[in-house]
Tab-separated table of C-alpha atoms in Angstrom:
chain	number	residue	atom	x	y	z
A	339	UNK	CA	185.413	128.431	120.149
A	340	UNK	CA	183.949	127.258	123.445
A	341	UNK	CA	187.221	125.555	124.395
A	342	UNK	CA	189.032	128.781	123.559
A	343	UNK	CA	186.664	130.704	125.847
A	344	UNK	CA	187.099	128.191	128.670
A	345	UNK	CA	190.890	128.310	128.402
A	346	UNK	CA	190.765	132.108	128.449
A	347	UNK	CA	188.735	132.048	131.670
A	348	UNK	CA	191.145	129.606	133.330
A	349	UNK	CA	194.114	131.705	132.230
A	350	UNK	CA	192.711	135.026	133.395
A	351	UNK	CA	191.827	133.528	136.796
A	352	UNK	CA	195.292	132.043	137.375
A	353	UNK	CA	196.053	132.337	141.093
A	354	UNK	CA	192.363	132.607	141.977
A	355	UNK	CA	189.749	129.906	142.557
A	356	UNK	CA	186.379	129.495	140.872
A	357	UNK	CA	183.139	127.719	141.798
A	358	UNK	CA	179.906	127.194	139.871
A	359	UNK	CA	176.227	126.903	140.783
A	360	UNK	CA	174.209	125.578	137.875
A	361	UNK	CA	170.499	125.081	137.494
A	362	UNK	CA	169.264	124.991	133.871
A	363	UNK	CA	172.743	124.228	132.483
A	364	UNK	CA	172.908	121.236	134.835
A	365	UNK	CA	176.701	120.886	134.948
A	366	UNK	CA	177.557	122.118	131.451
A	367	UNK	CA	179.867	124.887	132.676
A	368	UNK	CA	181.703	122.507	134.986
A	369	UNK	CA	182.034	120.024	132.177
A	370	UNK	CA	183.447	122.706	129.859
A	371	UNK	CA	185.956	123.974	132.423
A	372	UNK	CA	187.147	120.477	133.324
A	373	UNK	CA	187.629	119.570	129.666
A	374	UNK	CA	190.834	121.602	129.954
A	375	UNK	CA	193.764	119.689	131.531
A	376	UNK	CA	195.056	121.438	134.653
A	377	UNK	CA	191.736	123.212	135.279
A	378	UNK	CA	191.794	122.057	138.911
A	379	UNK	CA	194.353	124.808	139.616
A	380	UNK	CA	191.487	127.294	139.273
A	381	UNK	CA	188.217	125.353	139.250
A	382	UNK	CA	187.357	123.834	142.633
A	383	UNK	CA	184.002	122.413	141.614
A	384	UNK	CA	180.362	123.313	141.821
A	385	UNK	CA	176.852	122.532	142.846
A	386	UNK	CA	174.249	121.437	140.351
A	387	UNK	CA	171.145	122.782	142.050
A	388	UNK	CA	168.527	121.502	139.664
A	389	UNK	CA	165.727	121.661	142.231
A	390	UNK	CA	164.717	124.419	144.654
A	391	UNK	CA	165.367	122.092	147.584
A	392	UNK	CA	169.048	121.907	146.581
A	393	UNK	CA	169.258	125.655	145.945
A	394	UNK	CA	168.180	126.091	149.541
A	395	UNK	CA	169.955	123.139	151.157
A	396	UNK	CA	173.382	123.424	149.535
A	397	UNK	CA	173.541	127.035	148.346
A	398	UNK	CA	171.635	128.581	151.235
A	399	UNK	CA	169.149	130.391	148.983
A	400	UNK	CA	166.322	131.694	151.154
A	401	UNK	CA	163.091	129.665	150.812
A	402	UNK	CA	160.838	132.722	150.885
A	403	UNK	CA	162.977	134.351	148.195
A	404	UNK	CA	162.542	131.237	146.018
A	405	UNK	CA	158.777	131.291	146.594
A	406	UNK	CA	158.351	135.020	146.094
A	407	UNK	CA	160.677	135.662	143.152
A	408	UNK	CA	160.786	132.200	141.600
A	409	UNK	CA	163.969	130.262	140.905
A	410	UNK	CA	164.397	132.074	137.584
A	411	UNK	CA	165.069	135.551	138.926
A	412	UNK	CA	167.917	137.985	139.487
A	413	UNK	CA	167.864	137.789	143.317
A	414	UNK	CA	168.047	133.976	143.217
A	415	UNK	CA	170.894	134.026	140.661
A	416	UNK	CA	172.770	136.417	142.949
A	417	UNK	CA	172.105	134.293	146.027
A	418	UNK	CA	173.214	131.150	144.179
A	419	UNK	CA	176.542	132.745	143.253
A	420	UNK	CA	177.049	134.004	146.810
A	421	UNK	CA	176.120	130.577	148.167
A	422	UNK	CA	178.507	128.735	145.848
A	423	UNK	CA	181.354	131.110	146.666
A	424	UNK	CA	180.828	130.400	150.362
A	425	UNK	CA	180.056	126.652	150.159
A	426	UNK	CA	183.103	125.968	148.002
A	427	UNK	CA	185.330	128.541	149.672
A	428	UNK	CA	186.243	130.079	146.302
A	429	UNK	CA	187.398	133.572	145.282
A	430	UNK	CA	184.854	133.792	142.487
A	431	UNK	CA	181.563	132.063	141.767
A	432	UNK	CA	179.243	132.131	138.815
A	433	UNK	CA	175.650	130.879	138.726
A	434	UNK	CA	173.027	130.117	136.099
A	435	UNK	CA	169.287	129.825	136.541
A	436	UNK	CA	166.906	129.936	133.625
A	437	UNK	CA	164.043	128.489	131.704
A	438	UNK	CA	165.434	126.360	128.877
A	439	UNK	CA	162.041	125.028	127.831
A	440	UNK	CA	160.126	123.551	126.230
A	441	UNK	CA	157.787	123.900	129.251
A	442	UNK	CA	157.105	127.174	131.063
A	443	UNK	CA	157.013	127.900	134.791
A	444	UNK	CA	154.518	129.403	137.243
A	445	UNK	CA	156.122	132.843	137.219
A	446	UNK	CA	155.355	133.777	133.615
A	447	UNK	CA	158.977	133.827	132.404
A	448	UNK	CA	159.245	133.358	128.658
A	449	UNK	CA	161.271	130.313	127.552
A	450	UNK	CA	164.860	131.442	127.046
A	451	UNK	CA	164.939	133.659	130.150
A	452	UNK	CA	168.259	133.168	131.932
A	453	UNK	CA	169.843	134.950	134.879
A	454	UNK	CA	173.592	134.721	135.404
A	455	UNK	CA	174.957	135.541	138.827
A	456	UNK	CA	178.501	136.544	139.684
A	457	UNK	CA	180.129	136.891	143.093
A	458	UNK	CA	183.595	137.869	144.247
A	459	UNK	CA	185.097	139.726	147.213
A	460	UNK	CA	183.542	142.977	145.968
A	461	UNK	CA	179.986	141.614	146.169
A	462	UNK	CA	177.461	139.915	143.913
A	463	UNK	CA	175.296	140.819	140.963
A	464	UNK	CA	173.054	139.241	138.339
A	465	UNK	CA	172.551	139.860	134.632
A	466	UNK	CA	169.437	138.841	132.685
A	467	UNK	CA	169.281	137.356	129.204
A	468	UNK	CA	166.597	136.234	126.806
A	469	UNK	CA	168.021	133.591	124.479
A	470	UNK	CA	166.281	132.152	121.463
A	471	UNK	CA	166.351	128.623	120.124
A	472	UNK	CA	165.540	125.229	121.589
A	473	UNK	CA	166.541	123.764	124.956
A	474	UNK	CA	170.042	122.826	123.815
A	475	UNK	CA	170.620	126.242	122.250
A	476	UNK	CA	169.426	128.128	125.336
A	477	UNK	CA	171.633	126.042	127.611
A	478	UNK	CA	174.717	126.474	125.415
A	479	UNK	CA	174.208	130.249	125.172
A	480	UNK	CA	173.710	130.437	128.952
A	481	UNK	CA	176.965	128.574	129.632
A	482	UNK	CA	178.828	130.819	127.211
A	483	UNK	CA	177.329	133.966	128.749
A	484	UNK	CA	178.458	132.827	132.202
A	485	UNK	CA	182.032	132.398	130.987
A	486	UNK	CA	181.902	135.776	129.216
A	487	UNK	CA	180.660	137.407	132.414
A	488	UNK	CA	183.658	136.018	134.315
A	489	UNK	CA	185.974	137.451	131.634
A	490	UNK	CA	184.315	140.878	131.764
A	491	UNK	CA	184.829	141.010	135.542
A	492	UNK	CA	188.476	139.971	135.638
B	1221	UNK	CA	172.683	107.003	121.756
B	1222	UNK	CA	173.693	108.927	124.858
B	1223	UNK	CA	170.343	110.754	124.949
B	1224	UNK	CA	168.606	107.405	124.641
B	1225	UNK	CA	170.599	106.068	127.599
B	1226	UNK	CA	169.828	109.159	129.694
B	1227	UNK	CA	166.109	108.926	128.936
B	1228	UNK	CA	166.162	105.245	129.880
B	1229	UNK	CA	167.738	106.076	133.254
B	1230	UNK	CA	165.166	108.788	133.965
B	1231	UNK	CA	162.329	106.446	132.974
B	1232	UNK	CA	163.516	103.496	135.054
B	1233	UNK	CA	163.952	105.762	138.098
B	1234	UNK	CA	160.456	107.290	137.850
B	1235	UNK	CA	159.198	107.849	141.397
B	1236	UNK	CA	162.727	107.844	142.814
B	1237	UNK	CA	165.284	110.633	143.102
B	1238	UNK	CA	168.860	110.716	141.840
B	1239	UNK	CA	171.954	112.707	142.778
B	1240	UNK	CA	175.439	112.823	141.247
B	1241	UNK	CA	178.953	113.375	142.561
B	1242	UNK	CA	181.370	114.028	139.731
B	1243	UNK	CA	185.098	114.480	139.765
B	1244	UNK	CA	186.829	113.749	136.441
B	1245	UNK	CA	183.592	114.122	134.429
B	1246	UNK	CA	183.145	117.570	135.988
B	1247	UNK	CA	179.391	117.874	135.476
B	1248	UNK	CA	178.992	115.865	132.282
B	1249	UNK	CA	176.497	113.408	133.779
B	1250	UNK	CA	174.397	116.222	135.205
B	1251	UNK	CA	174.497	118.003	131.877
B	1252	UNK	CA	173.385	114.825	130.077
B	1253	UNK	CA	170.523	114.154	132.482
B	1254	UNK	CA	169.272	117.738	132.381
B	1255	UNK	CA	169.315	117.766	128.581
B	1256	UNK	CA	166.058	115.800	128.889
B	1257	UNK	CA	162.986	117.989	129.572
B	1258	UNK	CA	161.238	116.969	132.804
B	1259	UNK	CA	164.408	115.449	134.267
B	1260	UNK	CA	163.861	117.416	137.499
B	1261	UNK	CA	161.200	114.862	138.467
B	1262	UNK	CA	164.050	112.406	139.102
B	1263	UNK	CA	167.329	114.338	139.074
B	1264	UNK	CA	167.721	116.612	142.102
B	1265	UNK	CA	171.211	117.807	141.261
B	1266	UNK	CA	174.765	117.043	142.164
B	1267	UNK	CA	178.114	118.081	143.449
B	1268	UNK	CA	181.067	118.634	141.150
B	1269	UNK	CA	183.883	117.766	143.529
B	1270	UNK	CA	186.821	118.501	141.291
B	1271	UNK	CA	189.241	118.994	144.189
B	1272	UNK	CA	189.878	116.890	147.287
B	1273	UNK	CA	188.861	119.812	149.492
B	1274	UNK	CA	185.355	119.696	147.982
B	1275	UNK	CA	185.172	115.906	148.199
B	1276	UNK	CA	185.753	116.321	151.922
B	1277	UNK	CA	183.813	119.535	152.548
B	1278	UNK	CA	180.640	118.837	150.577
B	1279	UNK	CA	180.582	115.043	150.248
B	1280	UNK	CA	182.059	114.240	153.647
B	1281	UNK	CA	184.796	111.995	152.251
B	1282	UNK	CA	187.273	111.275	155.022
B	1283	UNK	CA	190.549	113.206	154.667
B	1284	UNK	CA	192.719	110.292	155.763
B	1285	UNK	CA	190.933	108.054	153.252
B	1286	UNK	CA	191.713	110.592	150.501
B	1287	UNK	CA	195.361	110.736	151.576
B	1288	UNK	CA	195.797	106.995	152.015
B	1289	UNK	CA	193.876	105.659	148.996
B	1290	UNK	CA	194.042	108.671	146.696
B	1291	UNK	CA	191.013	110.336	145.140
B	1292	UNK	CA	191.020	107.812	142.294
B	1293	UNK	CA	190.119	104.715	144.303
B	1294	UNK	CA	187.191	102.426	145.030
B	1295	UNK	CA	186.716	103.502	148.660
B	1296	UNK	CA	186.609	107.187	147.663
B	1297	UNK	CA	184.140	106.499	144.829
B	1298	UNK	CA	181.927	104.676	147.329
B	1299	UNK	CA	182.203	107.465	149.894
B	1300	UNK	CA	181.409	110.077	147.234
B	1301	UNK	CA	178.213	108.253	146.251
B	1302	UNK	CA	177.189	107.850	149.894
B	1303	UNK	CA	177.992	111.509	150.539
B	1304	UNK	CA	175.981	112.731	147.555
B	1305	UNK	CA	173.007	110.566	148.503
B	1306	UNK	CA	173.019	112.122	151.955
B	1307	UNK	CA	173.872	115.729	151.007
B	1308	UNK	CA	171.173	115.852	148.349
B	1309	UNK	CA	168.692	113.684	150.243
B	1310	UNK	CA	168.223	111.398	147.233
B	1311	UNK	CA	167.176	107.747	146.901
B	1312	UNK	CA	170.075	106.929	144.605
B	1313	UNK	CA	173.458	108.501	143.968
B	1314	UNK	CA	176.164	107.788	141.464
B	1315	UNK	CA	179.747	109.048	141.583
B	1316	UNK	CA	182.715	109.227	139.230
B	1317	UNK	CA	186.359	109.662	140.106
B	1318	UNK	CA	189.124	108.921	137.665
B	1319	UNK	CA	192.236	109.932	135.863
B	1320	UNK	CA	191.278	111.336	132.470
B	1321	UNK	CA	194.804	112.421	131.590
B	1322	UNK	CA	196.966	113.540	129.992
B	1323	UNK	CA	198.854	113.935	133.294
B	1324	UNK	CA	199.225	111.178	135.904
B	1325	UNK	CA	198.797	111.323	139.668
B	1326	UNK	CA	200.901	110.463	142.710
B	1327	UNK	CA	199.264	107.098	143.273
B	1328	UNK	CA	200.483	105.369	140.126
B	1329	UNK	CA	197.064	104.978	138.463
B	1330	UNK	CA	197.334	104.574	134.701
B	1331	UNK	CA	195.525	107.247	132.661
B	1332	UNK	CA	192.019	105.982	131.937
B	1333	UNK	CA	191.484	104.523	135.433
B	1334	UNK	CA	187.960	105.361	136.573
B	1335	UNK	CA	185.954	104.290	139.616
B	1336	UNK	CA	182.183	104.573	139.536
B	1337	UNK	CA	180.340	104.539	142.842
B	1338	UNK	CA	176.703	103.701	143.417
B	1339	UNK	CA	174.615	104.132	146.559
B	1340	UNK	CA	171.016	103.405	147.411
B	1341	UNK	CA	169.084	102.255	150.499
B	1342	UNK	CA	170.754	98.820	150.280
B	1343	UNK	CA	174.263	100.243	150.624
B	1344	UNK	CA	177.099	101.430	148.416
B	1345	UNK	CA	179.625	99.896	146.079
B	1346	UNK	CA	182.231	100.862	143.498
B	1347	UNK	CA	183.232	99.403	140.147
B	1348	UNK	CA	186.589	99.996	138.456
B	1349	UNK	CA	187.246	100.637	134.774
B	1350	UNK	CA	190.265	101.236	132.576
B	1351	UNK	CA	189.207	103.235	129.527
B	1352	UNK	CA	191.372	103.979	126.523
B	1353	UNK	CA	191.560	107.109	124.414
B	1354	UNK	CA	192.215	110.772	125.159
B	1355	UNK	CA	190.796	112.943	127.928
B	1356	UNK	CA	187.484	113.541	126.134
B	1357	UNK	CA	187.082	109.845	125.333
B	1358	UNK	CA	187.808	108.740	128.898
B	1359	UNK	CA	185.332	111.252	130.311
B	1360	UNK	CA	182.581	110.285	127.865
B	1361	UNK	CA	183.046	106.572	128.578
B	1362	UNK	CA	183.016	107.253	132.318
B	1363	UNK	CA	179.734	109.165	132.098
B	1364	UNK	CA	178.176	106.408	130.025
B	1365	UNK	CA	179.399	103.722	132.445
B	1366	UNK	CA	177.827	105.610	135.355
B	1367	UNK	CA	174.461	105.691	133.598
B	1368	UNK	CA	174.778	101.994	132.684
B	1369	UNK	CA	175.540	101.167	136.316
B	1370	UNK	CA	172.338	102.897	137.415
B	1371	UNK	CA	170.382	100.858	134.854
B	1372	UNK	CA	171.956	97.589	135.988
B	1373	UNK	CA	170.916	98.305	139.594
B	1374	UNK	CA	167.315	99.302	138.948
């Protein structure tokens, strides 16, 4: 099912380029996309920004935004997608930042909170989710939601 | 087994920081590392450099080196690891570039050829592998070999 979804994304984006910015999924979306032979026609690559330092350094996410809103927030998801689109010079970028658990964070987000960002030439936006299940389940649902968001926008 | 290996890497690197640069594995190593709760103490993130443009733009791999040696080569693996270490300001970086198949490339590498790069404060090096099996099998073996290389160096 996941391979089907990934192939659908690559097919619908034919002629365009895609980049990813992953925090809590840690490379899962990139790994799924690149499981498909020929994916390099669409997928240019991504940045795994597992720490705030990397979100700032490589994706250009504002430090005060990270401090004020927390990494798990809609504005940061949006900024990550915008940053990935720019850093990788891609038509479209998708981002994931969330709290997969088991531990919490300092901003009071419940475990399972995930923000998915999307950016293209029309602008950027973020969608929020609250997934249930353990760390693996939250991460898998987040990756799937990111791919679904790309489909819904193209 | 893979989770055990990942946990071992994170444990042995306690107090140090790690970055990844992934081409043919496309984020698999990052995904494996971040499957472990608390991995952000060691793993800062990585760059999925699935295209040569990204290897150059984000990892600083020399364009003439990419043209002359091909992306699937020891010097490029080494340069990717050095580039990731610098770009992510990490103590240690590991890189993977290979030909997972089914298609070949213009440099005559057999499918299953993988170079793993490793960089730390003592310098950088690359190790070559020839894995058998299909695309999924080659990628999984490459990710495992990268983690094993980190263990052997620390």
